[in-house]
Amino acid sequence: TPLSITYTQLTTDTFILGKLPSTYQLAVSAVTAANAGTVQANTHVASFAISDSSANVVANLNALNSDTKISGVTLTDTKALVLTYSQLTADTFIIGKLPSTWAGTVSGATAAGAASVQANTHITSFSVTDSSANVAANFNALNSDTKISGVTLTDSTPLSITYTQLTTDTFILGKLPSTYQLAVSAVTVANAGTVQSNTHVTSFAVSDSSTNVAANINALNGDTKISGVTLTDSNLVSITW
């Protein structure tokens, strides 16, 4: 059975350690995150437990993930662990050694990965960082991810969304950066004026019946952000000369 000693004993009780048989093994407790690598490399150590602050554990998380002798982690405070999405998805060994009550925040989640972060009961909030195209492709799902604290777009391309998304996905729209731009599709004639006046909309496409387009042709002519019109029927558009 390995001898259970503390990290302090490992580093200070060198006389008696030197008298042990060459095959002795140790289970070391109260190891700080910064010292984990040294303990991991000690061939006499069979296992060891980390005890350190949340900040120190996070600062060494990637290295700790490679220290396979770690048996568990005790956090010496109740502060949230500030993780990146890469750490959350890659450092699964050490995250699995955290106490069951740990809580944290995540930055840089992808739009596609947001749902899994949302479902993680340890995560209290997270931010999304992704391209406009990827955010737009996951827009409805992101609107349901109520733990999202903000969205960073990695390019300046307008997000392509529908009019329905513009009017219903208000939660995720509110998390976009203040400079976001939109290209809106499937706008009815009746709603064109409202979309035209939205300062975030750079362009929009109208989709409506021939009758509705004809009835509002003058107003639509003033909506300079219109990129195109789709007629939802094959009727002629009746206008005056």
C-alpha atoms as a printed R data frame, in Angstrom:
    type eleno elety resid chain resno       x      y       z
1   ATOM     1    CA   THR     A     1   0.000  0.000   0.000
2   ATOM     2    CA   PRO     A     2   1.386  3.444  -0.860
3   ATOM     3    CA   LEU     A     3   2.365  5.650   2.070
4   ATOM     4    CA   SER     A     4  -0.036  8.575   2.428
5   ATOM     5    CA   ILE     A     5   1.952 11.759   3.014
6   ATOM     6    CA   THR     A     6   1.542 15.454   2.291
7   ATOM     7    CA   TYR     A     7   3.464 17.469  -0.255
8   ATOM     8    CA   THR     A     8   5.221 19.251   2.599
9   ATOM     9    CA   GLN     A     9   6.382 15.919   3.966
10  ATOM    10    CA   LEU     A    10   7.528 14.853   0.494
11  ATOM    11    CA   THR     A    11   9.750 17.905   0.201
12  ATOM    12    CA   THR     A    12  11.001 18.224   3.793
13  ATOM    13    CA   ASP     A    13  11.203 14.701   5.235
14  ATOM    14    CA   THR     A    14  13.963 13.692   2.888
15  ATOM    15    CA   PHE     A    15  16.006 11.862   5.532
16  ATOM    16    CA   ILE     A    16  13.366  9.220   6.270
17  ATOM    17    CA   LEU     A    17  12.328  8.982   2.659
18  ATOM    18    CA   GLY     A    18  15.924  8.078   1.882
19  ATOM    19    CA   LYS     A    19  15.725  5.183   4.362
20  ATOM    20    CA   LEU     A    20  12.687  3.578   2.748
21  ATOM    21    CA   PRO     A    21  13.120  0.500   0.528
22  ATOM    22    CA   SER     A    22  13.780  1.306  -3.099
23  ATOM    23    CA   THR     A    23  10.338  0.022  -4.115
24  ATOM    24    CA   TYR     A    24   8.326  2.330  -1.871
25  ATOM    25    CA   GLN     A    25   5.280  4.100  -3.257
26  ATOM    26    CA   LEU     A    26   3.534  7.273  -2.172
27  ATOM    27    CA   ALA     A    27   0.071  8.805  -2.252
28  ATOM    28    CA   VAL     A    28   0.660 12.527  -1.853
29  ATOM    29    CA   SER     A    29  -1.930 15.069  -0.746
30  ATOM    30    CA   ALA     A    30  -2.092 18.888  -0.708
31  ATOM    31    CA   VAL     A    31  -0.050 19.400  -3.876
32  ATOM    32    CA   THR     A    32  -0.336 22.850  -5.436
33  ATOM    33    CA   ALA     A    33  -1.108 23.169  -9.127
34  ATOM    34    CA   ALA     A    34   2.324 24.666  -9.797
35  ATOM    35    CA   ASN     A    35   4.083 21.677  -8.214
36  ATOM    36    CA   ALA     A    36   2.011 18.990  -9.885
37  ATOM    37    CA   GLY     A    37   4.486 18.374 -12.685
38  ATOM    38    CA   THR     A    38   7.299 17.641 -10.261
39  ATOM    39    CA   VAL     A    39   5.177 15.220  -8.264
40  ATOM    40    CA   GLN     A    40   3.941 13.559 -11.459
41  ATOM    41    CA   ALA     A    41   7.569 12.932 -12.475
42  ATOM    42    CA   ASN     A    42   8.484 11.327  -9.129
43  ATOM    43    CA   THR     A    43   8.659  7.615  -9.847
44  ATOM    44    CA   HIS     A    44   7.782  6.738  -6.245
45  ATOM    45    CA   VAL     A    45   4.477  8.606  -6.399
46  ATOM    46    CA   ALA     A    46   1.592  6.362  -7.338
47  ATOM    47    CA   SER     A    47  -1.044  9.064  -7.002
48  ATOM    48    CA   PHE     A    48  -1.458 12.584  -5.713
49  ATOM    49    CA   ALA     A    49  -4.207 15.074  -4.929
50  ATOM    50    CA   ILE     A    50  -4.248 18.751  -5.828
51  ATOM    51    CA   SER     A    51  -5.301 21.425  -3.337
52  ATOM    52    CA   ASP     A    52  -5.207 24.977  -4.655
53  ATOM    53    CA   SER     A    53  -7.231 28.054  -5.580
54  ATOM    54    CA   SER     A    54  -9.579 28.127  -8.544
55  ATOM    55    CA   ALA     A    55  -7.357 30.670 -10.292
56  ATOM    56    CA   ASN     A    56  -4.217 28.568  -9.868
57  ATOM    57    CA   VAL     A    57  -5.932 25.412 -11.053
58  ATOM    58    CA   VAL     A    58  -7.214 27.169 -14.175
59  ATOM    59    CA   ALA     A    59  -3.814 28.764 -14.843
60  ATOM    60    CA   ASN     A    60  -2.267 25.267 -14.917
61  ATOM    61    CA   LEU     A    61  -5.238 23.360 -16.337
62  ATOM    62    CA   ASN     A    62  -3.619 22.233 -19.589
63  ATOM    63    CA   ALA     A    63  -0.534 20.943 -17.761
64  ATOM    64    CA   LEU     A    64  -2.645 19.270 -15.068
65  ATOM    65    CA   ASN     A    65  -4.584 17.434 -17.753
66  ATOM    66    CA   SER     A    66  -1.375 15.548 -18.597
67  ATOM    67    CA   ASP     A    67  -0.662 14.613 -14.973
68  ATOM    68    CA   THR     A    68  -2.344 11.231 -15.012
69  ATOM    69    CA   LYS     A    69  -1.452 10.375 -11.412
70  ATOM    70    CA   ILE     A    70  -3.856 13.008 -10.078
71  ATOM    71    CA   SER     A    71  -6.544 11.335  -8.000
72  ATOM    72    CA   GLY     A    72  -8.603 14.423  -7.257
73  ATOM    73    CA   VAL     A    73  -8.674 18.199  -6.956
74  ATOM    74    CA   THR     A    74  -9.740 20.262  -3.951
75  ATOM    75    CA   LEU     A    75 -10.498 23.920  -4.606
76  ATOM    76    CA   THR     A    76  -9.567 26.151  -1.679
77  ATOM    77    CA   ASP     A    77 -12.155 28.805  -2.588
78  ATOM    78    CA   THR     A    78 -15.614 29.015  -4.145
79  ATOM    79    CA   LYS     A    79 -14.733 31.274  -7.061
80  ATOM    80    CA   ALA     A    80 -15.916 30.295 -10.521
81  ATOM    81    CA   LEU     A    81 -13.375 28.630 -12.801
82  ATOM    82    CA   VAL     A    82 -12.796 30.882 -15.798
83  ATOM    83    CA   LEU     A    83 -12.323 28.444 -18.674
84  ATOM    84    CA   THR     A    84 -11.968 28.660 -22.420
85  ATOM    85    CA   TYR     A    85 -14.075 26.466 -24.666
86  ATOM    86    CA   SER     A    86 -10.888 24.689 -25.768
87  ATOM    87    CA   GLN     A    87 -10.089 23.812 -22.145
88  ATOM    88    CA   LEU     A    88 -13.622 22.615 -21.482
89  ATOM    89    CA   THR     A    89 -13.555 20.259 -24.456
90  ATOM    90    CA   ALA     A    90  -9.898 19.158 -24.361
91  ATOM    91    CA   ASP     A    91  -8.953 19.012 -20.674
92  ATOM    92    CA   THR     A    92 -11.522 16.366 -19.803
93  ATOM    93    CA   PHE     A    93  -9.222 14.319 -17.551
94  ATOM    94    CA   ILE     A    94  -8.544 17.063 -15.033
95  ATOM    95    CA   ILE     A    95 -12.065 18.478 -15.266
96  ATOM    96    CA   GLY     A    96 -13.268 15.028 -14.277
97  ATOM    97    CA   LYS     A    97 -11.145 15.259 -11.129
98  ATOM    98    CA   LEU     A    98 -12.742 18.511  -9.946
99  ATOM    99    CA   PRO     A    99 -15.146 18.408  -6.998
100 ATOM   100    CA   SER     A   100 -18.771 17.740  -7.948
101 ATOM   101    CA   THR     A   101 -19.771 21.237  -6.847
102 ATOM   102    CA   TRP     A   102 -17.442 23.182  -9.130
103 ATOM   103    CA   ALA     A   103 -18.886 26.014 -11.171
104 ATOM   104    CA   GLY     A   104 -17.389 28.045 -13.957
105 ATOM   105    CA   THR     A   105 -17.724 30.318 -16.947
106 ATOM   106    CA   VAL     A   106 -16.608 29.573 -20.503
107 ATOM   107    CA   SER     A   107 -15.346 31.902 -23.215
108 ATOM   108    CA   GLY     A   108 -15.010 31.284 -26.937
109 ATOM   109    CA   ALA     A   109 -17.632 28.588 -27.458
110 ATOM   110    CA   THR     A   110 -18.458 27.896 -31.081
111 ATOM   111    CA   ALA     A   111 -22.012 28.404 -32.285
112 ATOM   112    CA   ALA     A   112 -22.327 24.674 -32.971
113 ATOM   113    CA   GLY     A   113 -20.945 23.803 -29.537
114 ATOM   114    CA   ALA     A   114 -23.136 26.225 -27.607
115 ATOM   115    CA   ALA     A   115 -25.892 23.704 -26.877
116 ATOM   116    CA   SER     A   116 -23.509 21.325 -25.117
117 ATOM   117    CA   VAL     A   117 -22.112 24.156 -22.991
118 ATOM   118    CA   GLN     A   118 -25.652 25.289 -22.175
119 ATOM   119    CA   ALA     A   119 -26.476 21.755 -21.014
120 ATOM   120    CA   ASN     A   120 -23.414 21.519 -18.747
121 ATOM   121    CA   THR     A   121 -24.759 22.011 -15.234
122 ATOM   122    CA   HIS     A   122 -21.387 23.281 -13.972
123 ATOM   123    CA   ILE     A   123 -21.371 26.228 -16.367
124 ATOM   124    CA   THR     A   124 -23.175 29.348 -15.164
125 ATOM   125    CA   SER     A   125 -22.520 31.518 -18.234
126 ATOM   126    CA   PHE     A   126 -20.577 31.417 -21.487
127 ATOM   127    CA   SER     A   127 -19.711 33.535 -24.487
128 ATOM   128    CA   VAL     A   128 -19.761 32.547 -28.145
129 ATOM   129    CA   THR     A   129 -17.032 33.401 -30.661
130 ATOM   130    CA   ASP     A   130 -17.631 32.385 -34.261
131 ATOM   131    CA   SER     A   131 -18.138 33.559 -37.827
132 ATOM   132    CA   SER     A   132 -21.266 35.399 -38.897
133 ATOM   133    CA   ALA     A   133 -22.221 32.448 -41.092
134 ATOM   134    CA   ASN     A   134 -21.951 29.946 -38.242
135 ATOM   135    CA   VAL     A   135 -23.841 32.161 -35.822
136 ATOM   136    CA   ALA     A   136 -26.598 32.679 -38.389
137 ATOM   137    CA   ALA     A   137 -26.759 28.944 -39.136
138 ATOM   138    CA   ASN     A   138 -27.403 28.230 -35.454
139 ATOM   139    CA   PHE     A   139 -29.471 31.318 -34.697
140 ATOM   140    CA   ASN     A   140 -32.669 29.664 -33.470
141 ATOM   141    CA   ALA     A   141 -30.772 27.251 -31.237
142 ATOM   142    CA   LEU     A   142 -28.618 30.031 -29.802
143 ATOM   143    CA   ASN     A   143 -31.754 31.965 -28.922
144 ATOM   144    CA   SER     A   144 -32.641 29.158 -26.498
145 ATOM   145    CA   ASP     A   145 -29.200 29.090 -24.851
146 ATOM   146    CA   THR     A   146 -30.017 31.413 -21.978
147 ATOM   147    CA   LYS     A   147 -26.567 31.140 -20.365
148 ATOM   148    CA   ILE     A   148 -24.974 33.066 -23.251
149 ATOM   149    CA   SER     A   149 -23.448 36.291 -21.938
150 ATOM   150    CA   GLY     A   150 -22.320 37.670 -25.282
151 ATOM   151    CA   VAL     A   151 -21.367 36.897 -28.875
152 ATOM   152    CA   THR     A   152 -18.168 37.892 -30.682
153 ATOM   153    CA   LEU     A   153 -18.255 37.744 -34.474
154 ATOM   154    CA   THR     A   154 -14.943 36.880 -36.096
155 ATOM   155    CA   ASP     A   155 -15.762 38.714 -39.327
156 ATOM   156    CA   SER     A   156 -17.772 41.716 -40.489
157 ATOM   157    CA   THR     A   157 -20.089 39.872 -42.871
158 ATOM   158    CA   PRO     A   158 -23.798 40.600 -42.263
159 ATOM   159    CA   LEU     A   159 -25.674 37.746 -40.601
160 ATOM   160    CA   SER     A   160 -28.178 36.200 -42.994
161 ATOM   161    CA   ILE     A   161 -31.406 35.634 -41.077
162 ATOM   162    CA   THR     A   162 -35.101 35.555 -41.870
163 ATOM   163    CA   TYR     A   163 -37.694 38.129 -40.893
164 ATOM   164    CA   THR     A   164 -39.170 35.599 -38.470
165 ATOM   165    CA   GLN     A   165 -35.790 35.279 -36.764
166 ATOM   166    CA   LEU     A   166 -35.449 39.067 -36.671
167 ATOM   167    CA   THR     A   167 -38.712 39.374 -34.773
168 ATOM   168    CA   THR     A   168 -38.580 36.275 -32.554
169 ATOM   169    CA   ASP     A   169 -34.911 35.583 -31.743
170 ATOM   170    CA   THR     A   170 -34.619 38.717 -29.632
171 ATOM   171    CA   PHE     A   171 -32.517 37.126 -26.879
172 ATOM   172    CA   ILE     A   172 -29.567 36.244 -29.100
173 ATOM   173    CA   LEU     A   173 -29.910 39.467 -31.093
174 ATOM   174    CA   GLY     A   174 -29.424 41.287 -27.806
175 ATOM   175    CA   LYS     A   175 -26.159 39.426 -27.192
176 ATOM   176    CA   LEU     A   176 -24.571 40.404 -30.522
177 ATOM   177    CA   PRO     A   177 -21.941 43.173 -30.589
178 ATOM   178    CA   SER     A   178 -23.355 46.674 -31.054
179 ATOM   179    CA   THR     A   179 -21.907 46.874 -34.570
180 ATOM   180    CA   TYR     A   180 -23.605 43.750 -35.956
181 ATOM   181    CA   GLN     A   181 -25.188 43.876 -39.393
182 ATOM   182    CA   LEU     A   182 -28.001 41.836 -40.882
183 ATOM   183    CA   ALA     A   183 -29.155 40.652 -44.290
184 ATOM   184    CA   VAL     A   184 -32.817 39.740 -43.827
185 ATOM   185    CA   SER     A   185 -34.856 37.475 -46.081
186 ATOM   186    CA   ALA     A   186 -38.574 36.675 -46.417
187 ATOM   187    CA   VAL     A   187 -39.816 40.141 -45.475
188 ATOM   188    CA   THR     A   188 -43.447 40.840 -46.353
189 ATOM   189    CA   VAL     A   189 -44.423 44.064 -48.045
190 ATOM   190    CA   ALA     A   190 -46.258 45.209 -44.914
191 ATOM   191    CA   ASN     A   191 -43.087 44.869 -42.834
192 ATOM   192    CA   ALA     A   192 -40.631 46.350 -45.320
193 ATOM   193    CA   GLY     A   193 -40.756 49.846 -43.815
194 ATOM   194    CA   THR     A   194 -39.902 48.559 -40.354
195 ATOM   195    CA   VAL     A   195 -36.969 46.523 -41.638
196 ATOM   196    CA   GLN     A   196 -35.775 49.446 -43.751
197 ATOM   197    CA   SER     A   197 -35.577 51.632 -40.624
198 ATOM   198    CA   ASN     A   198 -33.620 49.053 -38.605
199 ATOM   199    CA   THR     A   199 -30.095 50.459 -38.420
200 ATOM   200    CA   HIS     A   200 -28.537 46.988 -38.135
201 ATOM   201    CA   VAL     A   201 -30.081 45.855 -41.438
202 ATOM   202    CA   THR     A   202 -27.844 46.480 -44.448
203 ATOM   203    CA   SER     A   203 -30.098 44.711 -46.945
204 ATOM   204    CA   PHE     A   204 -33.298 42.730 -47.072
205 ATOM   205    CA   ALA     A   205 -35.307 40.709 -49.535
206 ATOM   206    CA   VAL     A   206 -39.069 40.980 -49.941
207 ATOM   207    CA   SER     A   207 -41.228 37.897 -50.431
208 ATOM   208    CA   ASP     A   208 -44.945 38.467 -50.979
209 ATOM   209    CA   SER     A   209 -47.857 38.145 -53.388
210 ATOM   210    CA   SER     A   210 -48.105 40.120 -56.621
211 ATOM   211    CA   THR     A   211 -51.152 41.937 -55.262
212 ATOM   212    CA   ASN     A   212 -49.375 43.067 -52.094
213 ATOM   213    CA   VAL     A   213 -46.282 44.166 -53.979
214 ATOM   214    CA   ALA     A   214 -48.372 46.159 -56.466
215 ATOM   215    CA   ALA     A   215 -50.422 47.774 -53.696
216 ATOM   216    CA   ASN     A   216 -47.269 49.047 -51.998
217 ATOM   217    CA   ILE     A   217 -45.035 49.676 -54.993
218 ATOM   218    CA   ASN     A   218 -44.540 53.377 -54.180
219 ATOM   219    CA   ALA     A   219 -43.519 52.722 -50.596
220 ATOM   220    CA   LEU     A   220 -41.204 49.880 -51.617
221 ATOM   221    CA   ASN     A   221 -39.499 52.176 -54.092
222 ATOM   222    CA   GLY     A   222 -38.289 54.241 -51.143
223 ATOM   223    CA   ASP     A   223 -36.888 51.235 -49.271
224 ATOM   224    CA   THR     A   224 -33.356 51.462 -50.614
225 ATOM   225    CA   LYS     A   225 -32.045 48.481 -48.655
226 ATOM   226    CA   ILE     A   226 -34.171 46.035 -50.677
227 ATOM   227    CA   SER     A   227 -31.884 43.566 -52.446
228 ATOM   228    CA   GLY     A   228 -34.586 41.688 -54.320
229 ATOM   229    CA   VAL     A   229 -38.257 40.763 -54.494
230 ATOM   230    CA   THR     A   230 -39.714 37.266 -54.705
231 ATOM   231    CA   LEU     A   231 -43.317 36.938 -55.855
232 ATOM   232    CA   THR     A   232 -45.124 34.104 -54.133
233 ATOM   233    CA   ASP     A   233 -47.577 33.639 -57.023
234 ATOM   234    CA   SER     A   234 -47.550 33.850 -60.812
235 ATOM   235    CA   ASN     A   235 -50.030 36.694 -61.137
236 ATOM   236    CA   LEU     A   236 -49.151 39.863 -63.020
237 ATOM   237    CA   VAL     A   237 -48.066 42.891 -60.968
238 ATOM   238    CA   SER     A   238 -50.600 45.580 -61.835
239 ATOM   239    CA   ILE     A   239 -49.199 49.109 -61.677
240 ATOM   240    CA   THR     A   240 -50.095 52.470 -63.244
241 ATOM   241    CA   TRP     A   241 -48.032 54.146 -65.951
